[in-house]
Each structure stands twice: as C-alpha cells, then as structure tokens.
Coordinates of C-alpha atoms in Angstrom, one line a residue:
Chain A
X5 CA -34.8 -3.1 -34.2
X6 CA -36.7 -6.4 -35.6
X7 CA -34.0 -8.2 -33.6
X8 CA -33.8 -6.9 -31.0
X9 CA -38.0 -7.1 -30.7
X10 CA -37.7 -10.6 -31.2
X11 CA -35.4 -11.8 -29.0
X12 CA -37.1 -9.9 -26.2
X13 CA -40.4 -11.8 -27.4
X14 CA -38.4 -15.0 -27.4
X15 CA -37.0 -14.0 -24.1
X16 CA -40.2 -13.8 -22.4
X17 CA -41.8 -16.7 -23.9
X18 CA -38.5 -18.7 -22.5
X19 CA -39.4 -16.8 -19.1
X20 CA -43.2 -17.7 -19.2
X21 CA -42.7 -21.2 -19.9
X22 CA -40.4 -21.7 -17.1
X23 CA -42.5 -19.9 -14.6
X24 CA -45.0 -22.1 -16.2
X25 CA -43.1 -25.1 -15.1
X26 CA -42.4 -23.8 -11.6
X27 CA -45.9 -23.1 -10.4
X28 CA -45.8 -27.2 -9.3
X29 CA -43.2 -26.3 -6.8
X30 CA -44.2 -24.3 -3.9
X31 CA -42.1 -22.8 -1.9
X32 CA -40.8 -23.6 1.8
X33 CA -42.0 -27.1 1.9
X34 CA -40.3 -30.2 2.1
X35 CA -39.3 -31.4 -1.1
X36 CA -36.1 -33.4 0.5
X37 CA -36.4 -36.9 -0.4
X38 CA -32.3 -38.1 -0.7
X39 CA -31.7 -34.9 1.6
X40 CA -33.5 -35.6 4.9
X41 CA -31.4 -39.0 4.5
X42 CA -27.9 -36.5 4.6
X43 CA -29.2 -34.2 7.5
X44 CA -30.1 -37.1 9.7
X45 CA -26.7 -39.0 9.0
X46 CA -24.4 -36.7 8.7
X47 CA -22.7 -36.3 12.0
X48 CA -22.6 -39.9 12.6
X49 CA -21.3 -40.7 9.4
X50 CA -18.8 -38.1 8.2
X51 CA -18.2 -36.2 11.6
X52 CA -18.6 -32.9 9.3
X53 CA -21.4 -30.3 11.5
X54 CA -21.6 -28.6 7.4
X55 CA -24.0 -30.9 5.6
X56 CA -22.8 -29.0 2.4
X57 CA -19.2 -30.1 2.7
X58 CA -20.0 -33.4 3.9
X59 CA -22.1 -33.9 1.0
X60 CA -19.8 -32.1 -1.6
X61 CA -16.7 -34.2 0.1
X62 CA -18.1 -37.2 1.6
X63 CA -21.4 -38.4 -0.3
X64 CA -20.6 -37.0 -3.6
X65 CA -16.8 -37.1 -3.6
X66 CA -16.5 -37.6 -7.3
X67 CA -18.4 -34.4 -8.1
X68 CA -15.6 -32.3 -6.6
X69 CA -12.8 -34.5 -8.4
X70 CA -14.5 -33.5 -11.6
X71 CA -14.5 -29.9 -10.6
X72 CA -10.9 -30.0 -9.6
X73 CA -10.2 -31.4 -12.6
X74 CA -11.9 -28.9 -14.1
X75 CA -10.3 -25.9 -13.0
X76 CA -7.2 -28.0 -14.1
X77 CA -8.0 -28.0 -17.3
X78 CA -8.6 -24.4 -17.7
X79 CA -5.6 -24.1 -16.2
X80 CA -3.6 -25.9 -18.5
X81 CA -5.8 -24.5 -21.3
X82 CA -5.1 -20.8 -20.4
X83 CA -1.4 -22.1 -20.2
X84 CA -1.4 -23.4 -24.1
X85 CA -3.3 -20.8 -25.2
X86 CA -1.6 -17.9 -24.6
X87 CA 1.8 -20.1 -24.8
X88 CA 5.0 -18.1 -25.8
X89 CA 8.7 -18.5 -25.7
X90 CA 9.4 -15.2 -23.7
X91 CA 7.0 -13.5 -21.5
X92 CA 7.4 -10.3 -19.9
X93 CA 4.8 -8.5 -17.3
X94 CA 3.4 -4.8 -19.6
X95 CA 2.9 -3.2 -16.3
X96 CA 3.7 0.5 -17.6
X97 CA 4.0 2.1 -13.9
X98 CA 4.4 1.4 -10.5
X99 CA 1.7 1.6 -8.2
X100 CA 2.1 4.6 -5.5
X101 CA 3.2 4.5 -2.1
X102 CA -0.3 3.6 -0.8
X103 CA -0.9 1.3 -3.2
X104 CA 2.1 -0.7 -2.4
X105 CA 2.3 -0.5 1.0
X106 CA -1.3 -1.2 1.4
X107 CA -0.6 -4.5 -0.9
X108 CA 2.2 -5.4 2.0
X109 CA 0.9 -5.0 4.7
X110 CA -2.7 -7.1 3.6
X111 CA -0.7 -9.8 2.0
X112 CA -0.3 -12.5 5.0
X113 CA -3.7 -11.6 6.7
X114 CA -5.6 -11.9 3.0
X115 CA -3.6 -15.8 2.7
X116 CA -4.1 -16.6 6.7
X117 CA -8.1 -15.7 5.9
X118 CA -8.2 -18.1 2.9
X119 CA -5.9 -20.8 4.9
X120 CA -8.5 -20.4 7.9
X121 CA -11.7 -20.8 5.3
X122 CA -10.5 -24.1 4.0
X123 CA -8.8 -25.4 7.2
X124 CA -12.4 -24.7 8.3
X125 CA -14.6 -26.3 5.8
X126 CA -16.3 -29.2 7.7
X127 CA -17.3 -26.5 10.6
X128 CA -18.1 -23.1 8.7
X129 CA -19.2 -22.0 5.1
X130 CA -16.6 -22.3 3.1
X131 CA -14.3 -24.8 2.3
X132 CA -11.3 -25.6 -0.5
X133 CA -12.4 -23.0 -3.4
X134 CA -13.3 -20.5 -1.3
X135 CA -10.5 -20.4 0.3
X136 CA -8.3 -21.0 -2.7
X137 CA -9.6 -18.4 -4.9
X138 CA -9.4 -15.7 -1.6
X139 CA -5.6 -17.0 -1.0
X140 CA -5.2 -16.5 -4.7
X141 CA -6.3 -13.0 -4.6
X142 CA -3.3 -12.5 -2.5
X143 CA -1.3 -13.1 -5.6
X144 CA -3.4 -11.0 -8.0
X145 CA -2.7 -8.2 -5.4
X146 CA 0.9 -8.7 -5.6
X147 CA 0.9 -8.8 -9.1
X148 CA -1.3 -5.2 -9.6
X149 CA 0.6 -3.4 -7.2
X150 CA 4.2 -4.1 -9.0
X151 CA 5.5 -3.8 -11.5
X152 CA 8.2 -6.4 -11.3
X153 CA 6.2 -8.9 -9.1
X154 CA 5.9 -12.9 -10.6
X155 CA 5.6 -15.8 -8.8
X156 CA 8.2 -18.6 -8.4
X157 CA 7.0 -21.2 -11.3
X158 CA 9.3 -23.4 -9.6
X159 CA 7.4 -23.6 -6.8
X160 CA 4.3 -23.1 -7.8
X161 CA 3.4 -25.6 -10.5
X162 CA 4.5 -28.6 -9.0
X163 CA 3.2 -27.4 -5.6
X164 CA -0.5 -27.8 -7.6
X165 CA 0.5 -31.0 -9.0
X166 CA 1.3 -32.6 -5.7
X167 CA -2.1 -31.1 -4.3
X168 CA -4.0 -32.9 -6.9
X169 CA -2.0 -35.7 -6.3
X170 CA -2.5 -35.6 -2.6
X171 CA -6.2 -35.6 -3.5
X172 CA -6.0 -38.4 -5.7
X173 CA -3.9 -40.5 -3.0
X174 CA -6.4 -39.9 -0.3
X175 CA -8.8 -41.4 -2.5
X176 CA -6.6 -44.5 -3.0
X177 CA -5.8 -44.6 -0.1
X178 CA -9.6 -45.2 1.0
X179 CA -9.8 -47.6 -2.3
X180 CA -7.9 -49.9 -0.6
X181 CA -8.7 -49.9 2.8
X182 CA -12.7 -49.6 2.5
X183 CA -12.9 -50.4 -0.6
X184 CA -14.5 -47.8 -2.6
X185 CA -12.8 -44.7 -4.4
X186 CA -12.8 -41.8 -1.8
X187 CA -13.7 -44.3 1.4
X188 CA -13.4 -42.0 4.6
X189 CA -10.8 -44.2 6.1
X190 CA -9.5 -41.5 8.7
X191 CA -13.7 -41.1 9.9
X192 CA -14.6 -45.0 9.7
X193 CA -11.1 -47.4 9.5
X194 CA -9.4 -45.1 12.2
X195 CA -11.9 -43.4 14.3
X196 CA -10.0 -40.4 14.6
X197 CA -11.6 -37.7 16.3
X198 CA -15.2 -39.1 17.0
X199 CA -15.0 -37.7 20.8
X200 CA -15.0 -34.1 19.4
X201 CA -17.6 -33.5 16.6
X202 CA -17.6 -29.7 16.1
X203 CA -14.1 -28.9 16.9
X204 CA -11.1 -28.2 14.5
X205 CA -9.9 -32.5 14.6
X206 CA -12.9 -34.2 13.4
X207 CA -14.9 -34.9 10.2
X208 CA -12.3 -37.7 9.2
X209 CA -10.5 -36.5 5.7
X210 CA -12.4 -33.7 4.9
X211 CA -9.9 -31.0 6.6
X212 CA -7.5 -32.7 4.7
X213 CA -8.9 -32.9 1.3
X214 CA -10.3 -29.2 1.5
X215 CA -6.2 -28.3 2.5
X216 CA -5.1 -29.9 -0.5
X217 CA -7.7 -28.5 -2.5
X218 CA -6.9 -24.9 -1.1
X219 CA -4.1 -24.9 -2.2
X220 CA -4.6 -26.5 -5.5
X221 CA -6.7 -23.9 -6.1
X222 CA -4.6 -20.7 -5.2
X223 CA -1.9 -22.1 -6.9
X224 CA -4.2 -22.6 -10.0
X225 CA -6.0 -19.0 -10.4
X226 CA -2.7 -17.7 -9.7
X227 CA -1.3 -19.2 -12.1
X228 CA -4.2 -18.4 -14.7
X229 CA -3.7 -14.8 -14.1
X230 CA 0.2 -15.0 -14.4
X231 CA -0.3 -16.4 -17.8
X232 CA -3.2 -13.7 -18.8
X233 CA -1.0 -10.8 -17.5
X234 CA 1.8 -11.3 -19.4
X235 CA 2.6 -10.1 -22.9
X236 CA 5.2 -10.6 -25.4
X237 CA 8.6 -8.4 -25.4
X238 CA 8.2 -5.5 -27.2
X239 CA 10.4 -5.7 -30.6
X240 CA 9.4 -9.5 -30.3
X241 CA 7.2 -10.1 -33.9
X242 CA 4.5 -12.3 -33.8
Chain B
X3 CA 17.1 3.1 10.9
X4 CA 17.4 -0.1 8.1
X5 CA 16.1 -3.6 8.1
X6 CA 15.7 -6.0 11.1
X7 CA 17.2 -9.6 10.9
X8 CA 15.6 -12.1 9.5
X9 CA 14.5 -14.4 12.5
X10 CA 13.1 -11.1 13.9
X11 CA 11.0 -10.1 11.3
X12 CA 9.8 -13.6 11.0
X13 CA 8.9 -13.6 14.7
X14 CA 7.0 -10.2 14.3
X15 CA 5.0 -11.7 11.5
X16 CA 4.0 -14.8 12.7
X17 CA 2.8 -13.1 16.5
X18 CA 1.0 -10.5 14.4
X19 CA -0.5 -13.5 12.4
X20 CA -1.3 -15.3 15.4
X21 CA -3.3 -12.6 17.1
X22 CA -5.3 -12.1 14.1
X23 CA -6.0 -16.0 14.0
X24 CA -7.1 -15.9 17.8
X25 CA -9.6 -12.7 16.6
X26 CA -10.9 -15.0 13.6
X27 CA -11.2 -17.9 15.7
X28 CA -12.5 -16.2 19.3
X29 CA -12.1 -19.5 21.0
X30 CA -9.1 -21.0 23.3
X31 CA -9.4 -24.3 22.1
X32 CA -6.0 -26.2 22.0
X33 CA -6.9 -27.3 18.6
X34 CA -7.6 -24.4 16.7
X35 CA -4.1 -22.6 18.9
X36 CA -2.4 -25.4 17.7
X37 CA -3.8 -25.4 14.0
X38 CA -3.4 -21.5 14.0
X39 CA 0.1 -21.5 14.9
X40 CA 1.5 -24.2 12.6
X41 CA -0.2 -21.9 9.9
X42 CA 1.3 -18.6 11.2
X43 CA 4.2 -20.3 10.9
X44 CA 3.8 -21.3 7.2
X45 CA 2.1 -17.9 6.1
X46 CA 4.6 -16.1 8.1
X47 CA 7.0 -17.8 6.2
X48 CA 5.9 -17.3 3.1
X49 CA 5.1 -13.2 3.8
X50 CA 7.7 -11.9 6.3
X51 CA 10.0 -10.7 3.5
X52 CA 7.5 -8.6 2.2
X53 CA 5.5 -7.7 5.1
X54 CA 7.8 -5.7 7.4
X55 CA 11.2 -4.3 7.8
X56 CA 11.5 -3.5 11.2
X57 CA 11.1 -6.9 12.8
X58 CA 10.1 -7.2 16.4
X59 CA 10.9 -3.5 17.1
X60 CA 7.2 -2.5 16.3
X61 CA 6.5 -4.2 19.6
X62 CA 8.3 -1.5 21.4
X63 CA 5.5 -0.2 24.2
X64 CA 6.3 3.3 23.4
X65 CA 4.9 2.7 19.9
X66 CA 1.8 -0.2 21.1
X67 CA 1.1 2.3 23.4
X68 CA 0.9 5.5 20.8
X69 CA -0.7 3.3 18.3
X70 CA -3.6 2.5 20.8
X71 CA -4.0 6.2 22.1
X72 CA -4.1 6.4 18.0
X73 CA -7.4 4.2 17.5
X74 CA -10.1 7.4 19.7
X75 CA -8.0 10.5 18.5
X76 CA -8.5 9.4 15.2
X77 CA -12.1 8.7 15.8
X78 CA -13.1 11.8 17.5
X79 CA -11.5 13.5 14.3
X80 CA -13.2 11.1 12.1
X81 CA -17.0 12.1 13.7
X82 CA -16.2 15.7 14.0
X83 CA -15.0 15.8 10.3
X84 CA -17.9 13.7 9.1
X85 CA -20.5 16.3 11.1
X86 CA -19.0 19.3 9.4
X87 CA -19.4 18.0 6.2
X88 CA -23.0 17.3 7.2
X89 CA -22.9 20.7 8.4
X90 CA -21.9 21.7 4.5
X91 CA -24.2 19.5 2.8
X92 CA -27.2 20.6 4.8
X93 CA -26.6 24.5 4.9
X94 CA -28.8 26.3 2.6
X95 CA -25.4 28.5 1.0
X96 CA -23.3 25.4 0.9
X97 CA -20.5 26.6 2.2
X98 CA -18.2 25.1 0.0
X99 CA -14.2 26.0 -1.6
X100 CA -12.7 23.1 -2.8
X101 CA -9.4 22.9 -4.1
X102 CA -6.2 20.5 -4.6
X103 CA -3.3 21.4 -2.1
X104 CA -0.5 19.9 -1.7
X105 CA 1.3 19.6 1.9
X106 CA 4.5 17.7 3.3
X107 CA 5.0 15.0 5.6
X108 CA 7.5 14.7 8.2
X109 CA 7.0 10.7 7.9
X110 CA 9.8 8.5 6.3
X111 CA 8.2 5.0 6.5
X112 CA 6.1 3.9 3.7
X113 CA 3.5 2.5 6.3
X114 CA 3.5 5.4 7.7
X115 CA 2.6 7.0 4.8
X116 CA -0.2 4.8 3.9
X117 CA -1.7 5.2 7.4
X118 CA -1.4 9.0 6.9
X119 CA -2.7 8.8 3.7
X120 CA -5.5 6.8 5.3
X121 CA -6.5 9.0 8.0
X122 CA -6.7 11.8 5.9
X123 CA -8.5 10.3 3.3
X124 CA -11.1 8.7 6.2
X125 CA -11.6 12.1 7.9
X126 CA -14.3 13.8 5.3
X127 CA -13.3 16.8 3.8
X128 CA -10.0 16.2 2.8
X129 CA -9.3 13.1 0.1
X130 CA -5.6 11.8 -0.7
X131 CA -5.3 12.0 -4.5
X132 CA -1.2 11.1 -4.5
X133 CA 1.5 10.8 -2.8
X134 CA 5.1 11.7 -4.2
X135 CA 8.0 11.6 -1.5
X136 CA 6.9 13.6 0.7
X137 CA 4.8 15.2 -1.2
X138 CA 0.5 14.7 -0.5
X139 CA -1.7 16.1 -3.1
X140 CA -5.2 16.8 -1.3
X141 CA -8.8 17.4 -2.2
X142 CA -9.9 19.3 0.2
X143 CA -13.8 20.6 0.5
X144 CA -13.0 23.9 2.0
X145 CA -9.4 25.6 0.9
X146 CA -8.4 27.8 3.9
X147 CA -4.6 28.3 3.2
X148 CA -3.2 27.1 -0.4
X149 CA 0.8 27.2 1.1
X150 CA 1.9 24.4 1.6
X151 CA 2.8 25.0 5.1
X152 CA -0.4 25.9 5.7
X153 CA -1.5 22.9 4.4
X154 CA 0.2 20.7 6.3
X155 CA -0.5 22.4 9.9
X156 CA -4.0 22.1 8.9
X157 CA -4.1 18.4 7.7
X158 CA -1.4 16.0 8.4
X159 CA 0.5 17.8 11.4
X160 CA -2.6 16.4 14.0
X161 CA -1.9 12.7 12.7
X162 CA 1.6 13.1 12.2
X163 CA 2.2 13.8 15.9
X164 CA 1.1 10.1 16.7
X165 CA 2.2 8.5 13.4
X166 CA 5.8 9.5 13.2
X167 CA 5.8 7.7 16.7
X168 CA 4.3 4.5 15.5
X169 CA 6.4 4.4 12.6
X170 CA 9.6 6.3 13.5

C-alpha cells in the first residue's frame, strides 16, 4: 500500500515537472528551424513527394541503417536465445475449416498490400517496415492456422542477408560515385526519373532501398516468430 | 472435381492479384500497371500453391455471374436480419429463444464453406460456432425448429443455392 502510494506520488511529480517543462512550447506554431529547410527542398532534391521518407531515406540515411541493424540484431538474438538442436512447432490442433481457408484465401492479398506499402514509400505513408511487418503477418497467419506450417530456412535467411546487403551496396554504391555513404546516385549522378515527380519511377533510390528493406524486414519478424513458436520435442530433456 | 494444373492456377492467381492491385492503385498509369504486374507475378508465385485449387475455372461466367448476383441477395438478407434483431432488442418482451443447432451443408469446397460460414455468421441472428464436415454448429437467437433439417432449410439452404454455384 506504501508502495504503491509512492510511486503514484513519484509518478505525478515526474508528470508535473514535464508539463512544467512543456508550457514553453505552444502549440501549432512554427518551431521548424532544420525542417522548413527539408519541405522547401525536398522535391528538387530527393524527387520523394513524402518529406518523411525522404528525410528517413535521403537526409538521415544512417538513422535507418542503424534501425535495420537493429531489428538484425534482435533477430539474431532471438535466434541464440532460444537456440536448440531440434525444434518442433507445439501446435496441439488444427485450425477449423474457416480458419484455414480464411488463412488461404487472405495470404497473397495480405503480401501484395505490404509489397504495394513499401513499393510505395516515397508517394504514400508507409514505406519498408510498414510494409515488412504487414507482409510478415502473412507468415504469422500461416503459421497459426496450421499445424504443420514453417517456412523454408533455406530461403529465407539468406534472402534477409542479401536484403541487407543490397542495402549496404546501394550505399557504396553512392560512396563511390558522389562520394558520401548513401549518395542518391540514381536521383543526382543519373537523373532518372526527374520528368515524373509523383509517379511510381521517381525519388532516385528510395523505391529501391524501401524494397530491400521490405523484405528484410518480413523475412526478419518472420523469422523471429518461427524461432519463438517453436518448442523442444517432447521426451527431449533439457 | 480435383486440382487444376499448375500454370492455370498460377494464371488465376496472378489476374486475381492484379485486379486487386488496379483497386489499390485506382490509376491507369503505365508505371504502377507495369510495377503491379511484375509483383503479381512474384506474389502469385510465391501463393498460388496455397491459394486455389481450381485454377482458371473460377473464371467460368456461370460462376462470375452467380457470384455477382451473390453480392445484393446477401445484402438484402444482411439488412433484413440486422432489422429484426433490432426488432428483438427494442421490444419490450424481448422476444428471444436462443439455442445451438446444428445443420448440414450441401457444399464440398472448403471456400465454400468459409463463405457460408461467413454469410451466416454476417446475417445477425444466427453465429457460426464450428464447422465439422458438413456439419455447422449455430447460435441462433431465436430456435424455430431444433432438426437438423429444419435447421438447414432455415439457415444455409437460401445461401447454399448461390454458393454451391460459385464453388461447385
């Protein structure tokens, strides 16, 4: 009871001091200082019509390396973690026949939605992780619905390696032509599709990128929940 | 009637994808046509195995042509089900008798069971708790006839009469 009092008075005073700090900032007036620089440059200088993925991309292209890298990690940290020599899905019972069928027939649309967020990124909301996590749901549905469903490992981890990859070569690739990590060589070197700002072949690498980060993406929540679904073999000791 | 071929069910999978991409899209630019098909190619690779059997026979007219009467019959059935139960709900007595029936399908096709077990559930008044065969086990808000043939004649025989068209 003590406890609990005190962390709702510690709580509050947290909250009161914050509130206190935010009184100096009013809202719905312009605070922008680096951002009216981005919205007045953006078409000309990325080709993207979404400031946020021209900024997330383009201006701060390092921030998103660090978040790929990041979901990479904990990835490959899930993957150690719950290690083991022979895993088996503990599924008990299939799903019933609307529960399956449902998962069937949804499957393409639910991966053609996530492919059409990120191939979309530089025109609507969106972009790479939204559309990797929706294509990854896919997968979670497969796997809920049956019992017996697991992805080709095969395929999929090295599929999310060469994503990254791809990422990291695009960046290169910009290294050494305009000489700075993550350069928008397609946009600036090549011109490529300056005549049609706001259709589906513009905003130099950024369709690109957010592709390869799709589908680093799906293939990396997919994989985190095949790892957490999985159990040991019964009779197996630990 | 078993599975199509291959390059058939492919086919059906990537012009069902397709359409939905033109939906998504709404515009007839060559680039986003040409964008959507290379990726209803790809997902259609990736899905066709598990997303139909019959291949390109679903395109038969007969069965377009049902499916679209489908879309106001069930409708009209969904508003007149939905005022009835307002009907219930606002009635002084609340003239209410639920039970859990359980009635038979004519329908072989597991899509056609899902779409069944849709429509039912989607018309108010009647909820699909399982379904076993051809077995459906239903809530239903007021129990008229507890046979099973009653059952049925009362809730899946008026969808059954387009579905087992649309998926023979």
């Amino acid at each position: 009871m003590v406890k609990r009092a005190l962390a709702i008075i510690t709580l509050l005073l947290i909250g009161f001091w914050l509130a206190k700090g935010l009184v100096g900032v009013p809202f719905g007036e312009d605070k922008m200082l680096v951002g009216e620089y981005y919205l007045e440059n953006v078409k000309e200088q990325t080709g993207a019509v979404n400031a946020v993925t021209a900024v997330v991309v383009n201006y701060r292209g390092f921030d998103t390396l660090g978040e790929v890298t990041v979901l990479f990690i904990a990835s490959t940290g899930v993957g150690a973690l719950l290690w083991r020599r022979k895993k088996e899905r503990s599924a008990k019972s299939e799903g019933s026949v609307v529960l399956t069928a449902g998962a069937k027939m949804l499957l393409p649309f639910i991966m053609l939605f996530g492919a059409y967020i990120f191939v979309h990124g530089h025109l609507t909301p969106g972009g790479g992780f939204p559309g990797g996590a929706t294509v990854a749901t896919a997968f979670l549905m497969l796997y809920l619905a049956f019992k017996e469903y697991e992805i080709d490992h095969k395929v999929f981890e090295p599929l999310e390696g060469l994503a990254g990859v791809g990422y990291v070569t695009v960046g290169l690739i910009g290294l050494a032509i305009g000489g700075y990590f993550l350069f928008d060589w397609i946009w600036q070197t090549w011109q490529f599709g300056h005549e049609n700002i706001g259709r589906l072949f513009s905003a130099g690498f950024i369709p690109i990128i957010y592709t390869l980060i799709g589908i680093k993406v799906g293939t990396e929540l997919t994989g985190i929940v095949d790892n957490m679904i999985k159990e040991e073999p019964k009779g197996g000791g630990q | 009637m078993g599975e199509a071929s291959k390059i058939s069910r492919y086919l059906y999978t990537v012009i069902v994808l397709f359409i939905i991409w033109m939906f998504l899209t709404s515009s007839l630019d060559p680039q986003e046509l040409e964008i959507g098909l290379i990726l209803s190619l790809i997902v259609g690779a990736l899905t066709y195995e598990v997303f139909t059997e019959k291949g390109l026979a679903n395109l038969h007219p007969k069965r377009v042509a049902y499916a679209i009467a489908y879309i106001p019959y069930f409708i009209w059935a969904m508003i007149m089900a939905n005022l009835d139960v307002a009907y219930r709900v606002l009635h002084p007595k609340r003239p209410i008798n639920p039970g859990i029936v359980e009635a038979k399908t004519v329908l072989k096709n597991d899509l056609g069971k899902l779409a069944l077990a849709n429509s039912i559930t989607l018309t108010p008044g009647t909820i699909t708790l399982d379904v076993k065969e051809d077995r459906y086990f239903i809530h239903w808000i007021d129990v008229t006839d507890e046979s099973v043939e009653g059952a049925s004649k009362a809730i899946t025989e008026p969808f059954e009469k387009f579905l087992k068209v649309i998926f023979p």
